[in-house]
PDB file of C-alpha atoms in Angstrom:
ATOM      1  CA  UNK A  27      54.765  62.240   7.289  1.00 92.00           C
ATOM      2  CA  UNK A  28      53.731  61.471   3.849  1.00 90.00           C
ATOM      3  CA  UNK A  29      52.244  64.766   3.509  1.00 90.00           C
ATOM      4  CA  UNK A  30      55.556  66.017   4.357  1.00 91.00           C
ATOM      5  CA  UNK A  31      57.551  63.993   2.227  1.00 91.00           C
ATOM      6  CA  UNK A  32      55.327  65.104  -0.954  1.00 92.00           C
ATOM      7  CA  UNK A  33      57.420  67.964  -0.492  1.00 90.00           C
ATOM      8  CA  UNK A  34      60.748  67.039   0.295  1.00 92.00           C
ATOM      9  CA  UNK A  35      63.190  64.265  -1.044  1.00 91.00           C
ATOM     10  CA  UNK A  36      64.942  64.687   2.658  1.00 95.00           C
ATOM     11  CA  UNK A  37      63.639  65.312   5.809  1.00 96.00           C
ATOM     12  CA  UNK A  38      64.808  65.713   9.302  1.00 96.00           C
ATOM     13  CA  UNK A  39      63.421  65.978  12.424  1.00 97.00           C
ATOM     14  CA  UNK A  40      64.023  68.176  15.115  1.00 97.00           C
ATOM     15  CA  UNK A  41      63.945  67.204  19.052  1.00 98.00           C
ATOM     16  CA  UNK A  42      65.065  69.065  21.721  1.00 97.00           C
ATOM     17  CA  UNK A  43      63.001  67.368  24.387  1.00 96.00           C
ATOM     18  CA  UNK A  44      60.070  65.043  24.014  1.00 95.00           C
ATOM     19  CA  UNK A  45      59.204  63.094  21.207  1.00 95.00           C
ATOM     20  CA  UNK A  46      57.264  59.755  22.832  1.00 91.00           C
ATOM     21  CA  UNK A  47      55.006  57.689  21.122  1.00 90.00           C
ATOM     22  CA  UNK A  48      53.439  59.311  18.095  1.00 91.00           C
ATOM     23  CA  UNK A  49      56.290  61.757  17.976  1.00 94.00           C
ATOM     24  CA  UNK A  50      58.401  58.689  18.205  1.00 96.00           C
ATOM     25  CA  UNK A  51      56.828  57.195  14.923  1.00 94.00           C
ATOM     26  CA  UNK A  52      56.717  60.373  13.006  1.00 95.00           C
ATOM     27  CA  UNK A  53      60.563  60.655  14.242  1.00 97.00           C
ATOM     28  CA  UNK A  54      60.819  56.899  12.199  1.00 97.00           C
ATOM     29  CA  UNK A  55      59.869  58.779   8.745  1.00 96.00           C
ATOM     30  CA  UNK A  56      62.780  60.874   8.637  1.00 96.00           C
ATOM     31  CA  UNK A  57      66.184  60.685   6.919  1.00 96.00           C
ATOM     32  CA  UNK A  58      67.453  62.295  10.013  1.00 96.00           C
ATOM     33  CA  UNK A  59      66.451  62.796  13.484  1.00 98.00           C
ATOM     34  CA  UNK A  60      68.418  65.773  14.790  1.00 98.00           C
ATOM     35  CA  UNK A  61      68.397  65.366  18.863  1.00 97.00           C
ATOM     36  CA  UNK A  62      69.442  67.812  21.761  1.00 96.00           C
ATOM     37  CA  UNK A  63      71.178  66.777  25.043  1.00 96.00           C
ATOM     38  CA  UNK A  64      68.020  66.597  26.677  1.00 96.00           C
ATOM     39  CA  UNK A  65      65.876  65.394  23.409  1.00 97.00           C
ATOM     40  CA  UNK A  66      64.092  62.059  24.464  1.00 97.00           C
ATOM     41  CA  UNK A  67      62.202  59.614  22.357  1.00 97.00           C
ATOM     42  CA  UNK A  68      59.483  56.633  23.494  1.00 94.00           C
ATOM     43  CA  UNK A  69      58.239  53.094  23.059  1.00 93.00           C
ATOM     44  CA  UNK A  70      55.815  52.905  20.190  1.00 92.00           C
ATOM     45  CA  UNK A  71      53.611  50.385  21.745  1.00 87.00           C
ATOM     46  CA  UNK A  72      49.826  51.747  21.654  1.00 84.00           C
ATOM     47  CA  UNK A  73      47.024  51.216  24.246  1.00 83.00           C
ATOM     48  CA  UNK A  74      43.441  50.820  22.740  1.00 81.00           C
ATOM     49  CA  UNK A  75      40.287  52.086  23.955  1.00 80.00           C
ATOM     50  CA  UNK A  76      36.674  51.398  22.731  1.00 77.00           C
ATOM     51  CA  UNK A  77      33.453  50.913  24.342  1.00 80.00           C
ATOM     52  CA  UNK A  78      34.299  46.620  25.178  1.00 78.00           C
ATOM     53  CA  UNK A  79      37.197  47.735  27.182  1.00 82.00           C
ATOM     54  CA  UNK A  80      36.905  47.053  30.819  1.00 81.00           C
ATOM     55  CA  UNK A  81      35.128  49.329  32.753  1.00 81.00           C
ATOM     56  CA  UNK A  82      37.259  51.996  35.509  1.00 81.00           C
ATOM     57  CA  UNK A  83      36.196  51.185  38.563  1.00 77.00           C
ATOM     58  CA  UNK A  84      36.596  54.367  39.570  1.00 76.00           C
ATOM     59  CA  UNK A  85      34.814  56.183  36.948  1.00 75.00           C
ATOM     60  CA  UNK A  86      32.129  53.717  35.917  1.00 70.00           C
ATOM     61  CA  UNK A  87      31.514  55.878  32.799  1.00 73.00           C
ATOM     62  CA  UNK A  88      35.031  55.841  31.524  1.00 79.00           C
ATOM     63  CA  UNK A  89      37.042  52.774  29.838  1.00 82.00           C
ATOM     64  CA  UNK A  90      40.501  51.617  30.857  1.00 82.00           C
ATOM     65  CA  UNK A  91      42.701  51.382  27.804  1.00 84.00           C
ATOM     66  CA  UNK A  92      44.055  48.332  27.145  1.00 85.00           C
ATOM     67  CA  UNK A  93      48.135  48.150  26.338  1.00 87.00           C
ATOM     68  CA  UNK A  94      48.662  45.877  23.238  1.00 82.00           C
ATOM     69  CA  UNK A  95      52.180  44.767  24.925  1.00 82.00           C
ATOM     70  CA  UNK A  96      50.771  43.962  28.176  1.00 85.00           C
ATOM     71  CA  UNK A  97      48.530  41.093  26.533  1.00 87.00           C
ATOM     72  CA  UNK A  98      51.540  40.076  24.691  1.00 83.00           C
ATOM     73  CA  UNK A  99      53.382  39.857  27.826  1.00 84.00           C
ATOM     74  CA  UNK A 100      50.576  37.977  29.290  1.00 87.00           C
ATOM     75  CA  UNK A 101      50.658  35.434  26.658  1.00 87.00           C
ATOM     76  CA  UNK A 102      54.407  35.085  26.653  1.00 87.00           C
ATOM     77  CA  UNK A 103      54.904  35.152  30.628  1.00 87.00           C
ATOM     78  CA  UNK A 104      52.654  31.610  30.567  1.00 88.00           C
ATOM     79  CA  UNK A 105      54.796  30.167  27.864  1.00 87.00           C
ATOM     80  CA  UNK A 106      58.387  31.304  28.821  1.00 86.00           C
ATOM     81  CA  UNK A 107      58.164  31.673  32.301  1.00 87.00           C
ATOM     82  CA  UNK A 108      55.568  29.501  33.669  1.00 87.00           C
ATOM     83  CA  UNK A 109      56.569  27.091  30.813  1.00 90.00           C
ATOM     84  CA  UNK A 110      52.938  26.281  29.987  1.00 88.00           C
ATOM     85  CA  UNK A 111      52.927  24.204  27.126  1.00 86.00           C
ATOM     86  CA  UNK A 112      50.038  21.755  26.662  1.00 90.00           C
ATOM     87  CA  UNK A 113      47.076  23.095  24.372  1.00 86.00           C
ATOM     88  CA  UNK A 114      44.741  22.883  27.969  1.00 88.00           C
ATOM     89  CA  UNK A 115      47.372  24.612  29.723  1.00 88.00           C
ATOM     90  CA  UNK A 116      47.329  27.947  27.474  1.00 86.00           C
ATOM     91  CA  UNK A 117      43.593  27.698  26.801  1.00 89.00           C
ATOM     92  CA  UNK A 118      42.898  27.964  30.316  1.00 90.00           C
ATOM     93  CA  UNK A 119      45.244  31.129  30.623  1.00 89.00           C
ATOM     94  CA  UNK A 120      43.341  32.866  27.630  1.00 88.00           C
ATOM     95  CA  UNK A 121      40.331  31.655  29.185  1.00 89.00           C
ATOM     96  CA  UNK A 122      40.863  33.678  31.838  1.00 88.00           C
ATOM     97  CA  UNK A 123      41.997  36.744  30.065  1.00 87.00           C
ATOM     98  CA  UNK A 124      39.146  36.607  27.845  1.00 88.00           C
ATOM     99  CA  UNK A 125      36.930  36.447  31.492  1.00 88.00           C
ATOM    100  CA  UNK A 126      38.705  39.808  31.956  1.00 84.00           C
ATOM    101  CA  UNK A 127      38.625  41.511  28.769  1.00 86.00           C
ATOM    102  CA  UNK A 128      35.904  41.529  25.783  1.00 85.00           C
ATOM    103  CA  UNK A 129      37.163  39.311  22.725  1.00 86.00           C
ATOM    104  CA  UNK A 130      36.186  42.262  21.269  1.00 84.00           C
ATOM    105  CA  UNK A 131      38.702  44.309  22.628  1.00 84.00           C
ATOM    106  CA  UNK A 132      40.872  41.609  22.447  1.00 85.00           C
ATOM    107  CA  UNK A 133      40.500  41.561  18.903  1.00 87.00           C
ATOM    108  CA  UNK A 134      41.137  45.355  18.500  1.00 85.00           C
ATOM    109  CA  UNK A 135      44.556  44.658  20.541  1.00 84.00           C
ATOM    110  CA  UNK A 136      45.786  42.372  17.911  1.00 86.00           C
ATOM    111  CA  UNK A 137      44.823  44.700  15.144  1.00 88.00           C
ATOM    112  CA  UNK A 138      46.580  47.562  16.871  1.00 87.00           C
ATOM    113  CA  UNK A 139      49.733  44.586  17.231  1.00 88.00           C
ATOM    114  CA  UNK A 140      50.133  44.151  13.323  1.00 91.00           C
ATOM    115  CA  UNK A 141      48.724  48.137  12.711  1.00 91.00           C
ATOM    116  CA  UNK A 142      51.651  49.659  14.621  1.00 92.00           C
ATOM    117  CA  UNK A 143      54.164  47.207  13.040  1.00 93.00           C
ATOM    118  CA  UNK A 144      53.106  47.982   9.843  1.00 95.00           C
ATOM    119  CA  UNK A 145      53.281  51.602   9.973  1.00 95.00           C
ATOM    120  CA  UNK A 146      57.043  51.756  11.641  1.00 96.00           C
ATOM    121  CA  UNK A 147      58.137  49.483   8.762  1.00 96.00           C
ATOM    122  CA  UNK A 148      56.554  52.100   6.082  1.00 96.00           C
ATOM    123  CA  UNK A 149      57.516  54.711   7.913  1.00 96.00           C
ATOM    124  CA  UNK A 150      61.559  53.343   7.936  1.00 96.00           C
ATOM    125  CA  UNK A 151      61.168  52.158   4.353  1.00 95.00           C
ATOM    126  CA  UNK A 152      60.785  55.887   2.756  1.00 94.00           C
ATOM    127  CA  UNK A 153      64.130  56.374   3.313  1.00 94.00           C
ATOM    128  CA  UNK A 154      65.794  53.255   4.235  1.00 93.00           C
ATOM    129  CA  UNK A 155      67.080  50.926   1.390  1.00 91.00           C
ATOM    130  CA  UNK A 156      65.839  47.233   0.713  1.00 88.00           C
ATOM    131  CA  UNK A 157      68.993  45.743   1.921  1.00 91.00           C
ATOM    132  CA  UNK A 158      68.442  47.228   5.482  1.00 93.00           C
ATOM    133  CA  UNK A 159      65.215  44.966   5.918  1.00 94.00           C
ATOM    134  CA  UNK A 160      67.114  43.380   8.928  1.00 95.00           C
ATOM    135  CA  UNK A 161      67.903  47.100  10.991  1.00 95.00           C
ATOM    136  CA  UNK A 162      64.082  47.599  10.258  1.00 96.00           C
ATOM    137  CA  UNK A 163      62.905  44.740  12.045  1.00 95.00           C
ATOM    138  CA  UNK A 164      65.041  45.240  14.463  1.00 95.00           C
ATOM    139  CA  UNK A 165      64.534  48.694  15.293  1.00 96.00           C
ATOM    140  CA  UNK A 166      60.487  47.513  15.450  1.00 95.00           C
ATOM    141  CA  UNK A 167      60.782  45.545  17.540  1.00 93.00           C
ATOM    142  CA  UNK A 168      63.618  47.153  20.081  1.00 93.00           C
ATOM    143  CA  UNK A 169      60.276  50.139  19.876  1.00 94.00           C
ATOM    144  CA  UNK A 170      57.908  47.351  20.653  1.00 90.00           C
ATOM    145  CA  UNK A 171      58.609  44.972  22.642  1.00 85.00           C
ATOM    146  CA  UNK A 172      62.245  45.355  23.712  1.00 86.00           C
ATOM    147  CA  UNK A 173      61.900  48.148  26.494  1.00 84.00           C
ATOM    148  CA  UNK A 174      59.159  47.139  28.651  1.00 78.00           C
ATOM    149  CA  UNK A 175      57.191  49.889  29.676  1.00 82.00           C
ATOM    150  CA  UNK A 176      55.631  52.523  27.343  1.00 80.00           C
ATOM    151  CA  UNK A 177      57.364  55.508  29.683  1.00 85.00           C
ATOM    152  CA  UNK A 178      60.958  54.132  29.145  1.00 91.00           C
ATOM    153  CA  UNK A 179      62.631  57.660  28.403  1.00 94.00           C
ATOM    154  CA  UNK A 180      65.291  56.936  25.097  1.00 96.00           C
ATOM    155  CA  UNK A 181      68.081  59.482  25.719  1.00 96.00           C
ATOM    156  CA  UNK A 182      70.421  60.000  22.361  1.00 96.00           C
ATOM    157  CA  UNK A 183      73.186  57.833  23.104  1.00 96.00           C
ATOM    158  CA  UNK A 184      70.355  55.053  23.304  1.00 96.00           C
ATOM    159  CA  UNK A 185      68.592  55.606  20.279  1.00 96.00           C
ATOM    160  CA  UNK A 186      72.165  55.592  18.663  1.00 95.00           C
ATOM    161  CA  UNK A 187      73.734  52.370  19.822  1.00 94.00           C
ATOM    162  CA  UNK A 188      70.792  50.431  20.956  1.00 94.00           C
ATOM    163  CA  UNK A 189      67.901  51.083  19.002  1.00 94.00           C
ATOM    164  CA  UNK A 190      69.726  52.059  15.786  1.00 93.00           C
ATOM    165  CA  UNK A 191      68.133  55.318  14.839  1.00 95.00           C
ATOM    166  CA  UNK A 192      69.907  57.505  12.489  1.00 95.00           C
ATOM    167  CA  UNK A 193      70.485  60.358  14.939  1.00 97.00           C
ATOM    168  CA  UNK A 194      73.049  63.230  14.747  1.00 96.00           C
ATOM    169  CA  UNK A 195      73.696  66.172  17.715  1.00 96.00           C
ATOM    170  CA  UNK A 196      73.693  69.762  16.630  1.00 97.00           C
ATOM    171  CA  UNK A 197      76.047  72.250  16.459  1.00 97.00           C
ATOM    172  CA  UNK A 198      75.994  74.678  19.688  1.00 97.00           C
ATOM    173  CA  UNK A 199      74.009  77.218  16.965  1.00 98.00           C
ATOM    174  CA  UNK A 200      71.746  74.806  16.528  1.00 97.00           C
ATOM    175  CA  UNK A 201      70.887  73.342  19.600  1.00 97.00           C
ATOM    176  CA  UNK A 202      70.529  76.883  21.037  1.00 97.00           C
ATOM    177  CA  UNK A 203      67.883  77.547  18.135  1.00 97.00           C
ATOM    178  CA  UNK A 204      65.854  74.419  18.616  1.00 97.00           C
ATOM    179  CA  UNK A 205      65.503  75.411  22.569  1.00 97.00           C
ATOM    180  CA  UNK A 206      64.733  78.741  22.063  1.00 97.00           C
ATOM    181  CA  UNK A 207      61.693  77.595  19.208  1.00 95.00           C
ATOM    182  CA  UNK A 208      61.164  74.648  21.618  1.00 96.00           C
ATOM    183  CA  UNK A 209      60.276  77.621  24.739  1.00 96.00           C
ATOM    184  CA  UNK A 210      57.768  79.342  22.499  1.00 94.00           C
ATOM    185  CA  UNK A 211      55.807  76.450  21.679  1.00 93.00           C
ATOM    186  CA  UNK A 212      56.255  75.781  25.309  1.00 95.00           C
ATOM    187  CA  UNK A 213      54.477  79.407  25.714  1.00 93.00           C
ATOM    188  CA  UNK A 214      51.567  78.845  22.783  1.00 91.00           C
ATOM    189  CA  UNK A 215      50.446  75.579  24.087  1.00 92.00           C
ATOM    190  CA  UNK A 216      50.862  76.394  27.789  1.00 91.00           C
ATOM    191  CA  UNK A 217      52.811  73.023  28.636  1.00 92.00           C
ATOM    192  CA  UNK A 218      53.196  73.567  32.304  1.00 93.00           C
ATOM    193  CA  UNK A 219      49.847  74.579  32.881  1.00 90.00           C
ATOM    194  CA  UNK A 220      47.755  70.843  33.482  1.00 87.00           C
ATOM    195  CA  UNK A 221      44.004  71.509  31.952  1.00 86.00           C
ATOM    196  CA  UNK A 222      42.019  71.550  35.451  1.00 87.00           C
ATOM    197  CA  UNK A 223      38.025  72.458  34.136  1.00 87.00           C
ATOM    198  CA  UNK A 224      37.168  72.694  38.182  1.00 84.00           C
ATOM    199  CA  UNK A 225      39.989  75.360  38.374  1.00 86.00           C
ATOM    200  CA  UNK A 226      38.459  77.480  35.235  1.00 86.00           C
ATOM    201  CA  UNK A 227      35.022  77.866  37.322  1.00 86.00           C
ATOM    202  CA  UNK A 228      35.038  80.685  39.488  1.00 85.00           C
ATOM    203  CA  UNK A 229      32.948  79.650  42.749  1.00 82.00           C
ATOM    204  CA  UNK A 230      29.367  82.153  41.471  1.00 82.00           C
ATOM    205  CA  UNK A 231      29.676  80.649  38.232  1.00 85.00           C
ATOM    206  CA  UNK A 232      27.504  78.052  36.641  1.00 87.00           C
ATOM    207  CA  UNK A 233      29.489  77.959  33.648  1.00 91.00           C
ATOM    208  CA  UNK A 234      32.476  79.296  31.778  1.00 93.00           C
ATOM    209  CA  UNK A 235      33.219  78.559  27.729  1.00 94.00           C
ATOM    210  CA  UNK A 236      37.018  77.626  27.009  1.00 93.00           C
ATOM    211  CA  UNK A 237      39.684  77.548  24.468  1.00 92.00           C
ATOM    212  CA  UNK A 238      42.715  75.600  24.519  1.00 91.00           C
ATOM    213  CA  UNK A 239      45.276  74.487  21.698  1.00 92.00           C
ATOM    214  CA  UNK A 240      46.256  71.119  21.418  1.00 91.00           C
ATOM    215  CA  UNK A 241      48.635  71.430  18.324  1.00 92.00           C
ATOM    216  CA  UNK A 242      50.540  74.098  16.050  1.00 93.00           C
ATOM    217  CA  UNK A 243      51.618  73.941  12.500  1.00 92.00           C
ATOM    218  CA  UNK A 244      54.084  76.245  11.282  1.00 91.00           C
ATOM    219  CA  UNK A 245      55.077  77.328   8.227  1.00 88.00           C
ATOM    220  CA  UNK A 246      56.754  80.596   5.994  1.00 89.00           C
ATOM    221  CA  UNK A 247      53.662  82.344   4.874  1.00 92.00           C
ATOM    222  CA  UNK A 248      51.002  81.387   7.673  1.00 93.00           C
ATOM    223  CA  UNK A 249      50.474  79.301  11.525  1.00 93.00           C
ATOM    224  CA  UNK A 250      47.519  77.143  11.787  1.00 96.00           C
ATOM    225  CA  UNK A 251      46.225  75.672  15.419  1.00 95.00           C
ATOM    226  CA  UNK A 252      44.094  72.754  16.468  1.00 96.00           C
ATOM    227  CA  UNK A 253      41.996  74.220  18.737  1.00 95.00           C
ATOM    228  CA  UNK A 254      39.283  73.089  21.109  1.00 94.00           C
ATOM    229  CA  UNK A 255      36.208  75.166  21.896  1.00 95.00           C
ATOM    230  CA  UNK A 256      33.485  74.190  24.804  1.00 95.00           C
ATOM    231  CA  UNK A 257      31.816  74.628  28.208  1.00 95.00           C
ATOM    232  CA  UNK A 258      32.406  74.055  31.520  1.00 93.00           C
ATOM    233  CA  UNK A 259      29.482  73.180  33.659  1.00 92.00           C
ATOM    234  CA  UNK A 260      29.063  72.522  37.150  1.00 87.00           C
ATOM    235  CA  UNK A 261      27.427  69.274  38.238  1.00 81.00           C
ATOM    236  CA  UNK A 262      24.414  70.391  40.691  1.00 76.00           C
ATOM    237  CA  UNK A 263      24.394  67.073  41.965  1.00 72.00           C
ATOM    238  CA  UNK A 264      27.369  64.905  40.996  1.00 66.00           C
ATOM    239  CA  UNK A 265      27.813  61.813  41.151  1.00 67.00           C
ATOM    240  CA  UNK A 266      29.696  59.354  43.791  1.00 66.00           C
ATOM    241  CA  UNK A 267      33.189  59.181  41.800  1.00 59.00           C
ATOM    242  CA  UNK A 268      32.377  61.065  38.954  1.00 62.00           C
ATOM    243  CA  UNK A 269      33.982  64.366  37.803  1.00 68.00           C
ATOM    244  CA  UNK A 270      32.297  68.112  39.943  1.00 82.00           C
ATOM    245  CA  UNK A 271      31.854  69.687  36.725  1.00 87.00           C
ATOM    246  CA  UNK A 272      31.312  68.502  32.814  1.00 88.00           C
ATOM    247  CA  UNK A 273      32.918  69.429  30.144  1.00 90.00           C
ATOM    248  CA  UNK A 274      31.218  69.893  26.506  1.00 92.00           C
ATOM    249  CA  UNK A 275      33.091  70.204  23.216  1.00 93.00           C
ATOM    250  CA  UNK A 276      31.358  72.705  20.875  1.00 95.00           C
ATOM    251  CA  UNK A 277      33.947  72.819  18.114  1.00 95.00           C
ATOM    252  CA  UNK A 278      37.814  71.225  17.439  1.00 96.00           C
ATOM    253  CA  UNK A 279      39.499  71.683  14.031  1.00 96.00           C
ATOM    254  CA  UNK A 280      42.109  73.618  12.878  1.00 96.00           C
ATOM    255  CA  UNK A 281      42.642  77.632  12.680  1.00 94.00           C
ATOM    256  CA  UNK A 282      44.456  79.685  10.643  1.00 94.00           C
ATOM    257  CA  UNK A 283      45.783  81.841  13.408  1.00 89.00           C
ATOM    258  CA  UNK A 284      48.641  84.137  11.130  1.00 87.00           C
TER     259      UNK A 284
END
């Protein structure tokens, strides 16, 4: 978004369908956020993963992220709802969270806490005046901590009257144009086909290298892609719980495609 706005005094954003999370926050740097009928924006709350996270049971080699709001809620369900007040009271609660999850981690959620915060506000401040320091805060924290689960879909008339986003609808034109452009990303990135490595493994094969594209950036003169590069192995011998096959990344970056 900076980037962008090294370019442009005024910038808006266009959504005809999803724009959760990160495309949520990016949405929060622009003068305008021009949304379709069936455009949708998302809780900003992030989830951290590093290697102190718990472990999945299921997959003891993987980490389950850990959702900076659900600690928060942890925390706030002992005061406000169990009405836990007595210094013994709450250390025994984070006692027990801490038995759960790594300080470490722990740590890393309250970084993320005050990171995300931070980032909205800057974000809303390149275009929003001094005086509006109040609908900032408040649009933080209806993205934060005010919808309660990170899925909560946030149709237009929502982000209009109860978060407070400076949305507008398009003219029929318009909206017709972004749907269309939305369909051949749609196409490029192959949205509505799930990345299944077992599936790309014929049943003589051993292995099979892959491509896929993760991201597109479009401009007048040229397209560049993010694309992954790898291998797909199968496991001889797998593992109780673990994956059939194993996938290897050889090369990501971006590619100058046109």
């Amino acid at each position: 978004m900076n980037l962008l706005r090294e370019f442009t005094p005024y910038l808006s954003v266009l959504v005809p369908f999803r724009a959760a999370s990160a495309g949520t926050l990016l949405c929060l740097g622009a003068n305008e956020i021009v949304m379709g009928p069936l455009g949708e924006l998302g809780p900003i709350d992030p989830s951290v993963a590093n290697a102190f996270n718990p472990e999945d049971p299921h997959n003891p080699v993987a980490r389950l992220p850990v959702s900076v709001e659900d600690v928060m809620a942890y925390l706030s369900l002992a005061r406000e709802i169990a009405g836990l007040e007595s210094e013994g009271s709450l250390a025994g609660v984070f006692n027990r969270l801490v038995d759960k999850v790594h300080p470490l981690a722990l740590g890393n959620v309250h970084r993320n806490y005050a990171l995300i915060r931070s980032l909205a506000r800057k974000l809303l401040e390149l275009h929003m005046p001094g005086e509006e320091r109040d609908r900032v805060e408040d649009i933080i924290k209806n993205l934060t901590e005010r919808l309660y689960a990170h899925n909560h879909m946030i149709s237009r008339r929502e982000a209009v009257q109860d978060i407070k986003l400076h949305v507008t609808a398009p003219s029929a034109r318009l909206e017709d144009l972004m749907w269309q452009l939305y369909l051949d990303y749609e196409a490029d990135l192959k949205l509505l086909e799930p990345f299944n490595p077992a599936a790309l493994l014929k049943p003589q094969e051993y292995s099979v290298e892959f491509e896929a594209t993760g991201g597109i950036i479009e401009s007048i003169p040229c397209l560049d892609a993010f694309v992954f590069n790898g291998t797909i192995t199968r496991e001889s011998q797998p593992r109780e719980g673990a994956p059939p096959v194993n996938v290897t990344f050889t090369r990501q970056g971006w590619r100058q495609l046109i």
